[in-house]
């Protein structure tokens, strides 16, 4: 059974910026780097400038990062002209430096602080282009919108850059921003952009976004787009729409996905209603999965003991294993004594094995009269690294 991702990252660093924290000093770094790094951490910009200027003057293989951090400290100290000069030294003396990308981003920030607009079209690096467009939003939002749209539809733009562009759109108050975001969410800029846009819509939790997510989910035939739209509904907190999908969508896979997402939202009342009305076995198992994610152990335990369907009882029993032996170890022993089907017996053994419950398995092995079942128990004990299990296996081999 396919398990959907249940939680989306809510906090993402969307906008590219210059590196702002020096990497920790290593054993090969000299005292100047250590002193400069400590000064930046303490926001003592003048001391950092002195340390990194001295380090840069020494040259050598680490001179490039010295020039970078010197420029960074100069910018923070309110000396943008000096910062640009230091970045120029980095470019001149270390043209192939691994610090080039960070230096270019820092240069954009410095020039923007001076009121100098960097033309996004002149930049080769897409991430730097988005950074420049973000700044352009304040001075020329119409031009920024046009450039963002070009980044989104360009096959050369990376997925990360497109996500950054969508984030900029979602934060913009420009009248063109919302239509562009809706266009992306409806798939007019490609599937990859559509999926990112749907996830972005969920983060904002606006009512109109929920309506758009539901509309896209209902109209699309692409499973990945459906999944992204439902993920967006989950992130937006729209359990009502997910409940309706889980209850009435004709596709059992979609109902299963919706049930699992309801579990991530801890919508246990809705899941209980769904389980009582759902006829499809796979979907019912997904509802059990959702209850497990929601942490409703009591509901799962009741199901394991009393559901009319032995397959559902077995599925519920398996879910009792990861809960831990302290909470469900005794219950699993009781179930072993009361269950009658082979599937349920194996589910109990699997649950005890997942718990690493050597004591319980050894007790069952000693008391089980059925040779086949006893063999299955011993096989699980043999895979445990518990000292008690190892002692039992030695005794078992000696008998």
mmCIF file of N, CA and C in Angstrom, residues 120-127 129:
data_model
loop_
_atom_site.group_PDB
_atom_site.id
_atom_site.type_symbol
_atom_site.label_atom_id
_atom_site.label_comp_id
_atom_site.label_asym_id
_atom_site.label_seq_id
_atom_site.Cartn_x
_atom_site.Cartn_y
_atom_site.Cartn_z
ATOM 1 N N UNK A 120 18.050 41.892 -13.408
ATOM 2 C CA UNK A 120 17.979 40.423 -13.332
ATOM 3 C C UNK A 120 18.347 39.741 -14.641
ATOM 4 N N UNK A 121 18.012 40.392 -15.771
ATOM 5 C CA UNK A 121 18.290 39.778 -17.070
ATOM 6 C C UNK A 121 19.783 39.594 -17.318
ATOM 7 N N UNK A 122 20.601 40.384 -16.611
ATOM 8 C CA UNK A 122 22.048 40.317 -16.848
ATOM 9 C C UNK A 122 22.716 39.187 -16.081
ATOM 10 N N UNK A 123 21.955 38.511 -15.223
ATOM 11 C CA UNK A 123 22.533 37.461 -14.376
ATOM 12 C C UNK A 123 22.347 36.097 -15.019
ATOM 13 N N UNK A 124 23.398 35.299 -14.996
ATOM 14 C CA UNK A 124 23.326 33.946 -15.556
ATOM 15 C C UNK A 124 22.756 32.959 -14.550
ATOM 16 N N UNK A 125 23.032 33.170 -13.280
ATOM 17 C CA UNK A 125 22.599 32.253 -12.233
ATOM 18 C C UNK A 125 21.136 32.531 -11.883
ATOM 19 N N UNK A 126 20.276 31.509 -11.993
ATOM 20 C CA UNK A 126 18.841 31.695 -11.756
ATOM 21 C C UNK A 126 18.541 32.111 -10.322
ATOM 22 N N UNK A 127 19.279 31.543 -9.352
ATOM 23 C CA UNK A 127 19.009 31.881 -7.959
ATOM 24 C C UNK A 127 19.335 33.350 -7.684
ATOM 25 N N UNK A 129 19.209 35.584 -9.930
ATOM 26 C CA UNK A 129 18.178 36.306 -10.677
ATOM 27 C C UNK A 129 16.930 36.497 -9.809
#
